[in-house]
Amino acid sequence: MPLEIIRNDITKMDTDAIVNAANSTLLGGGGVDGAIHRAAGAKLLEECKTLGGCKTGEAKITLAYNLPCKYVIHTVGPRWAGGGRNEKALLESCYKNSLALAKKYNCESVAFPLISSGVYGYPKDLALKTAVDVISGFLLKNDMTVYIVIFDKDSLIISEKLFSDIKEYIDDCYAESHFDGRTRNILFEDSCMAYSASVSLPKITKLSELDSRLAEIDESFSQMLLRKIDEKGMTDSECYKKANIDRKLFSKIRGDINYKPSKPTVLAFAVALELDLRETDEMLRKAGFALSHSNKFDIIIEYFISRGVYDIILINEALFTFDQSLLGA
Ligand code: AR6
């Protein structure tokens, strides 16, 4: 997945580069800055001393010494002062300049902390939105895997209103699924008994009959995906980028008519193609899956699709908040 939001300690990331939320001296500090310097060892500070500091919104690169990554990109986020002091544009610059440096150093993967959202006081939801907007814009034109690493377990990413709406929807769906489940089982058992009493199963006696049935096989997942891309007037790259699916995986799907995708991959394409619930269900069935009210992941996806909300980043933030795997590869 080109953009992933994960929970981790950034010093453990073995991406090509990690980004440090530093201060303008570049000589270390608290928060993620302190953690990175501790894990990298004293040589990082030695190299930082040669850089002559860094202005807010700008970025500088060093080696990573004892860290598992190759480079550390140091950027200085703005202090939050209520939003009227150009904070958003400065924070955008942090991401843009860091990504440009990562690209210049041929990094294929880079991990960001939520810059400015700790000591510098930037509200976490706004900080995340800016991070996602800038990174997504960059990924439309560049191939790179970018991680946003969230450290503190309890940081609520989506708004409280959306959180409580989704929670209510999940509770309702669970209740409904348990009630339906019981009803459906009874009906199913009854109908099985009636069926076995009255009907003898059709027998396929000859191999040629089996052949002809197999010849009537339905459109595959890969065929449906390519057909829908055409019908929606999208290019392949518009579709896989919107789905947050990487180009290599898309090529595999395109080249293999019988490709078996994972459920999150199918749903990522359904969201990118803005399929309604019926079409989403059809696409899932092609890959052997179905939406179920017995798990939170499916209910959350259904919540968004049924409301016509196809913002994959917002959906992933909601999935992340509810501890579910994300859409995409
Ligand atoms: N891995 C990932 N994220 C982390 C980690 C970690 N190990 N530790 C903290 N965070 P902050 P700022 C998160 O305060 O707001 C320093 O003293 C943290 O939960 O590190 O840009 C500098 O020297 C928060 O969400 O950076 C500057 O003086 C995010 O990283 C000042 O703080 C950023 O929090 C910079 O403040």
Coordinates of C-alpha atoms and ligand atoms in Angstrom, one line a residue:
M1 CA 0.0 0.0 0.0
P2 CA 1.6 3.3 -1.0
L3 CA 0.3 5.2 2.1
E4 CA -0.1 3.4 5.4
I5 CA -1.1 4.6 8.8
I6 CA 0.4 2.4 11.5
R7 CA 1.0 2.3 15.2
N8 CA 4.7 1.9 16.1
D9 CA 7.8 3.5 17.5
I10 CA 9.4 5.2 14.5
T11 CA 12.9 4.3 15.7
K12 CA 12.0 0.6 14.9
M13 CA 11.1 1.3 11.3
D14 CA 13.4 -0.2 8.7
T15 CA 12.3 2.0 5.9
D16 CA 14.9 3.7 3.8
A17 CA 14.4 7.0 5.7
I18 CA 12.6 8.1 8.8
V19 CA 11.6 11.7 9.5
N20 CA 12.4 13.5 12.7
A21 CA 10.2 16.2 14.2
A22 CA 13.2 18.3 15.3
N23 CA 13.6 21.9 16.4
S24 CA 15.5 24.6 14.5
T25 CA 18.9 23.9 16.3
L26 CA 18.8 20.3 15.1
L27 CA 20.7 19.5 18.3
G28 CA 18.1 17.1 19.8
G29 CA 15.3 17.6 22.2
G30 CA 12.4 15.6 23.7
G31 CA 9.6 13.6 22.1
V32 CA 10.4 11.7 18.9
D33 CA 13.5 13.8 18.4
G34 CA 14.9 12.5 21.7
A35 CA 14.0 8.9 20.9
I36 CA 15.7 9.1 17.5
H37 CA 18.9 10.6 18.9
R38 CA 19.0 8.0 21.7
A39 CA 18.5 5.1 19.3
A40 CA 20.9 6.5 16.6
G41 CA 23.7 7.1 19.0
A42 CA 26.1 10.1 19.5
K43 CA 27.3 10.2 15.9
L44 CA 24.0 11.5 14.8
L45 CA 24.4 14.6 17.0
E46 CA 28.0 15.0 15.6
E47 CA 26.6 15.1 12.1
C48 CA 23.7 17.4 13.1
K49 CA 26.2 19.9 14.5
T50 CA 27.6 20.4 11.0
L51 CA 24.3 21.3 9.4
G52 CA 23.8 24.9 10.8
G53 CA 20.3 24.4 12.0
C54 CA 17.1 24.3 10.0
K55 CA 14.2 26.8 9.5
T56 CA 10.6 25.9 10.2
G57 CA 9.1 24.1 7.3
E58 CA 12.5 23.1 5.8
A59 CA 14.2 19.7 6.0
K60 CA 17.8 18.4 6.1
I61 CA 19.1 14.8 5.8
T62 CA 21.7 12.8 7.7
L63 CA 22.8 9.2 8.0
A64 CA 21.0 7.0 10.5
Y65 CA 23.9 5.3 12.4
N66 CA 22.5 2.7 14.8
L67 CA 19.0 3.0 13.5
P68 CA 17.6 0.3 11.2
C69 CA 16.9 2.8 8.5
K70 CA 19.5 4.4 6.1
Y71 CA 18.7 8.1 6.6
V72 CA 17.1 10.5 9.0
I73 CA 15.3 13.5 7.5
H74 CA 15.1 16.3 10.0
T75 CA 12.3 18.8 9.6
V76 CA 11.1 21.5 11.9
G77 CA 7.3 21.8 12.3
P78 CA 5.5 25.0 13.3
R79 CA 4.3 25.6 16.9
W80 CA 0.5 25.7 17.0
A81 CA -0.7 29.2 17.8
G82 CA -4.4 28.8 17.1
G83 CA -4.1 28.4 13.3
G84 CA -3.7 32.0 12.3
R85 CA 0.1 32.1 12.0
N86 CA 0.5 30.2 8.8
E87 CA 0.9 26.9 10.7
K88 CA -0.9 24.8 8.0
A89 CA 1.3 26.0 5.1
L90 CA 4.4 25.5 7.2
L91 CA 3.4 22.0 8.2
E92 CA 2.7 21.2 4.5
S93 CA 6.2 22.5 3.7
C94 CA 7.6 20.0 6.2
Y95 CA 6.0 17.1 4.4
K96 CA 6.8 18.4 0.9
N97 CA 10.4 19.2 1.6
S98 CA 11.0 15.9 3.5
L99 CA 9.4 13.9 0.6
A100 CA 11.5 15.8 -2.0
L101 CA 14.7 14.9 0.0
A102 CA 13.6 11.3 0.2
K103 CA 13.1 11.2 -3.5
K104 CA 16.5 12.9 -4.1
Y105 CA 18.2 10.2 -2.1
N106 CA 16.3 7.5 -4.0
C107 CA 14.3 6.3 -1.0
E108 CA 11.7 3.8 -1.8
S109 CA 10.1 4.0 1.6
V110 CA 9.9 6.7 4.3
A111 CA 8.2 6.9 7.7
F112 CA 6.8 10.1 9.2
P113 CA 5.7 10.8 12.8
L114 CA 2.8 13.2 13.2
I115 CA 5.0 16.3 13.0
S116 CA 4.1 19.2 15.4
S117 CA 1.4 17.2 17.1
G118 CA 3.3 16.7 20.4
V119 CA 5.3 19.4 22.2
Y120 CA 4.4 21.9 19.4
G121 CA 0.7 21.4 20.2
Y122 CA -0.8 21.1 16.7
P123 CA -4.2 19.4 17.0
K124 CA -3.7 15.7 16.1
D125 CA -6.7 15.4 13.7
L126 CA -5.6 18.5 11.7
A127 CA -2.0 17.4 11.8
L128 CA -3.1 14.0 10.3
K129 CA -5.3 15.6 7.7
T130 CA -2.4 17.8 6.5
A131 CA 0.0 14.8 6.5
V132 CA -2.4 12.7 4.5
D133 CA -3.3 15.4 2.0
V134 CA 0.3 16.3 1.2
I135 CA 1.5 12.7 1.0
S136 CA -1.4 11.6 -1.1
G137 CA -0.7 14.4 -3.6
F138 CA 2.9 13.4 -3.8
L139 CA 2.0 9.7 -4.3
L140 CA -0.2 10.6 -7.3
K141 CA 3.0 11.5 -9.2
N142 CA 5.7 9.4 -7.4
D143 CA 6.2 5.7 -6.5
M144 CA 7.1 5.4 -2.9
T145 CA 5.8 3.6 0.2
V146 CA 5.0 6.2 2.9
Y147 CA 4.1 5.4 6.5
I148 CA 2.5 7.7 9.0
V149 CA 3.6 6.3 12.3
I150 CA 1.2 7.0 15.2
F151 CA 2.8 6.5 18.6
D152 CA 0.3 7.0 21.3
K153 CA -2.3 4.3 21.4
D154 CA -5.2 6.4 22.5
S155 CA -5.0 9.3 20.0
L156 CA -8.4 9.5 18.4
I157 CA -7.8 10.1 14.8
I158 CA -11.3 10.6 13.3
S159 CA -13.6 13.2 14.7
E160 CA -15.7 12.3 17.8
K161 CA -18.9 12.7 15.8
L162 CA -17.8 10.3 13.1
F163 CA -16.5 7.9 15.7
S164 CA -19.8 7.8 17.6
D165 CA -21.8 7.5 14.4
I166 CA -19.8 4.5 13.3
K167 CA -19.9 3.0 16.8
E168 CA -23.7 3.2 16.8
Y169 CA -23.9 1.7 13.3
I170 CA -21.6 -1.2 14.4
D171 CA -23.8 -1.8 17.5
D172 CA -27.0 -1.8 15.4
C173 CA -25.5 -4.2 12.8
Y174 CA -24.3 -6.6 15.5
A175 CA -27.7 -6.7 17.1
E176 CA -29.4 -7.1 13.8
S177 CA -27.0 -9.8 12.7
H178 CA -27.5 -11.9 15.8
F179 CA -31.3 -11.6 15.5
D180 CA -31.2 -12.4 11.7
G181 CA -28.7 -15.2 12.3
R182 CA -31.2 -17.1 14.4
T183 CA -34.1 -16.5 12.1
R184 CA -32.0 -17.4 9.1
N185 CA -30.7 -20.7 10.6
I186 CA -34.2 -21.9 11.3
L187 CA -35.4 -21.0 7.9
F188 CA -32.3 -22.5 6.3
E189 CA -32.7 -25.8 8.2
D190 CA -36.4 -26.0 7.4
S191 CA -35.8 -25.4 3.7
C192 CA -33.0 -28.0 3.6
M193 CA -35.3 -30.6 5.1
A194 CA -38.0 -29.7 2.6
Y195 CA -35.5 -29.7 -0.2
S196 CA -34.0 -33.1 0.5
A197 CA -37.4 -34.6 1.0
S198 CA -38.8 -33.5 -2.4
V199 CA -35.9 -33.0 -4.8
S200 CA -33.3 -35.4 -6.0
L201 CA -30.0 -33.6 -6.8
P202 CA -29.1 -33.3 -10.5
K203 CA -26.3 -35.7 -11.4
I204 CA -23.5 -34.8 -13.7
T205 CA -22.8 -38.1 -15.3
K206 CA -20.5 -37.3 -18.2
L207 CA -17.3 -35.4 -18.2
S208 CA -18.4 -33.5 -21.2
E209 CA -21.3 -32.1 -19.3
L210 CA -19.0 -30.9 -16.6
D211 CA -16.9 -29.3 -19.4
S212 CA -19.8 -27.4 -20.8
R213 CA -20.8 -26.1 -17.4
L214 CA -17.3 -24.9 -16.8
A215 CA -17.4 -23.1 -20.1
E216 CA -20.2 -21.0 -18.7
I217 CA -18.0 -19.7 -15.9
D218 CA -18.7 -16.2 -14.9
E219 CA -16.6 -13.1 -15.4
S220 CA -13.6 -13.2 -13.0
F221 CA -12.7 -10.5 -10.4
S222 CA -9.9 -9.2 -12.7
Q223 CA -12.2 -9.0 -15.7
M224 CA -14.9 -7.2 -13.7
L225 CA -12.3 -4.7 -12.3
L226 CA -11.0 -3.9 -15.8
R227 CA -14.5 -3.6 -17.2
K228 CA -15.5 -1.2 -14.4
I229 CA -12.4 0.9 -14.8
D230 CA -13.5 1.4 -18.5
E231 CA -17.1 2.0 -17.6
K232 CA -16.2 4.7 -15.1
G233 CA -13.9 6.3 -17.7
M234 CA -10.9 6.0 -15.4
T235 CA -7.3 5.2 -16.4
D236 CA -5.7 2.2 -14.7
S237 CA -3.3 4.5 -12.7
E238 CA -6.1 6.8 -11.6
C239 CA -7.9 3.7 -10.2
Y240 CA -5.1 2.0 -8.4
K241 CA -3.8 5.2 -7.0
K242 CA -7.2 6.2 -5.7
A243 CA -7.4 2.6 -4.2
N244 CA -4.1 3.1 -2.5
I245 CA -2.9 -0.1 -4.3
D246 CA 0.7 -0.3 -5.5
R247 CA 1.4 -0.4 -9.2
K248 CA 3.1 -3.9 -9.0
L249 CA 0.1 -5.5 -7.4
F250 CA -2.2 -3.9 -10.0
S251 CA 0.0 -5.2 -12.9
K252 CA -0.3 -8.7 -11.4
I253 CA -4.1 -8.4 -11.2
R254 CA -4.2 -7.1 -14.8
G255 CA -2.0 -9.9 -16.1
D256 CA -3.8 -12.8 -14.4
I257 CA -7.4 -13.3 -15.2
N258 CA -7.8 -15.7 -12.3
Y259 CA -6.0 -13.5 -9.7
K260 CA -7.2 -14.1 -6.2
P261 CA -7.1 -10.8 -4.3
S262 CA -7.5 -10.3 -0.6
K263 CA -10.8 -8.9 0.7
P264 CA -9.3 -5.5 1.6
T265 CA -7.9 -5.2 -1.9
V266 CA -11.3 -5.9 -3.5
L267 CA -12.9 -3.3 -1.2
A268 CA -10.2 -0.8 -1.9
F269 CA -11.1 -1.1 -5.6
A270 CA -14.8 -0.9 -4.9
V271 CA -14.2 2.4 -3.0
A272 CA -12.0 3.8 -5.8
L273 CA -14.6 2.9 -8.4
E274 CA -17.3 4.3 -6.2
L275 CA -19.4 1.2 -6.6
D276 CA -22.7 1.0 -4.7
L277 CA -23.4 -1.7 -2.2
R278 CA -24.9 -4.1 -4.8
E279 CA -21.9 -3.8 -7.2
T280 CA -19.5 -4.0 -4.3
D281 CA -21.2 -7.2 -3.3
E282 CA -20.9 -8.5 -6.8
M283 CA -17.2 -7.7 -7.0
L284 CA -16.6 -9.4 -3.6
R285 CA -18.4 -12.5 -4.7
K286 CA -16.2 -12.8 -7.8
A287 CA -13.3 -13.1 -5.4
G288 CA -15.1 -15.5 -3.1
F289 CA -16.0 -13.0 -0.4
A290 CA -19.1 -11.3 1.0
L291 CA -19.9 -8.4 3.3
S292 CA -20.9 -9.7 6.7
H293 CA -22.5 -8.1 9.8
S294 CA -20.4 -10.3 12.0
N295 CA -17.3 -8.3 11.8
K296 CA -16.4 -4.7 12.4
F297 CA -14.3 -4.3 9.2
D298 CA -17.2 -5.1 7.0
I299 CA -19.7 -3.0 8.9
I300 CA -17.4 0.1 8.7
I301 CA -17.0 -0.3 5.0
E302 CA -20.7 -0.7 4.6
Y303 CA -21.3 2.4 6.7
F304 CA -19.3 4.5 4.3
I305 CA -20.4 2.9 1.0
S306 CA -24.1 3.1 1.9
R307 CA -23.6 6.8 2.5
G308 CA -21.8 7.4 -0.7
V309 CA -18.6 8.3 1.0
Y310 CA -15.6 7.1 -1.0
D311 CA -12.7 8.9 0.6
I312 CA -10.3 6.0 1.1
I313 CA -8.1 7.9 3.5
L314 CA -11.0 8.8 5.8
I315 CA -12.2 5.2 5.6
N316 CA -8.7 4.0 6.5
E317 CA -8.6 6.5 9.4
A318 CA -11.9 5.1 10.7
L319 CA -10.6 1.5 10.3
F320 CA -7.4 2.4 12.1
T321 CA -9.4 4.0 14.9
F322 CA -11.4 0.8 15.3
D323 CA -8.3 -1.3 15.2
Q324 CA -9.1 -2.9 11.9
S325 CA -6.8 -3.7 9.0
L326 CA -6.7 -1.0 6.3
L327 CA -8.0 -1.0 2.8
G328 CA -5.5 -1.7 0.0
A329 CA -2.9 -4.3 -0.6
Ligands
AR6_1 N1 7.7 7.2 17.3 C1 6.7 7.8 16.6 N2 6.1 8.9 17.1 C2 6.5 9.4 18.3 C3 7.5 8.9 19.0 C4 8.2 7.7 18.5 N3 9.2 7.1 19.2 N4 7.7 9.6 20.1 C5 6.8 10.6 20.1 N5 6.0 10.5 18.9 P1 7.0 15.6 19.3 P2 6.7 18.2 17.8 C6 4.9 11.3 18.4 O1 6.7 16.3 20.5 O2 5.3 18.3 18.3 C7 11.1 18.0 20.5 O3 11.6 18.4 21.7 C8 4.2 12.1 19.4 O4 3.2 11.3 20.1 O5 8.1 14.6 19.2 O6 6.9 18.4 16.3 C9 11.8 18.7 19.3 O7 13.2 18.9 19.6 C10 3.5 13.2 18.6 O8 2.3 12.7 18.0 O9 7.3 16.7 18.1 C11 11.1 20.0 19.2 O10 11.6 20.9 20.2 C12 4.5 13.3 17.4 O11 5.4 12.3 17.5 C13 9.7 19.7 19.5 O12 9.7 18.5 20.4 C14 5.3 14.6 17.4 O13 5.6 15.0 18.8 C15 8.9 19.3 18.3 O14 7.6 19.1 18.6

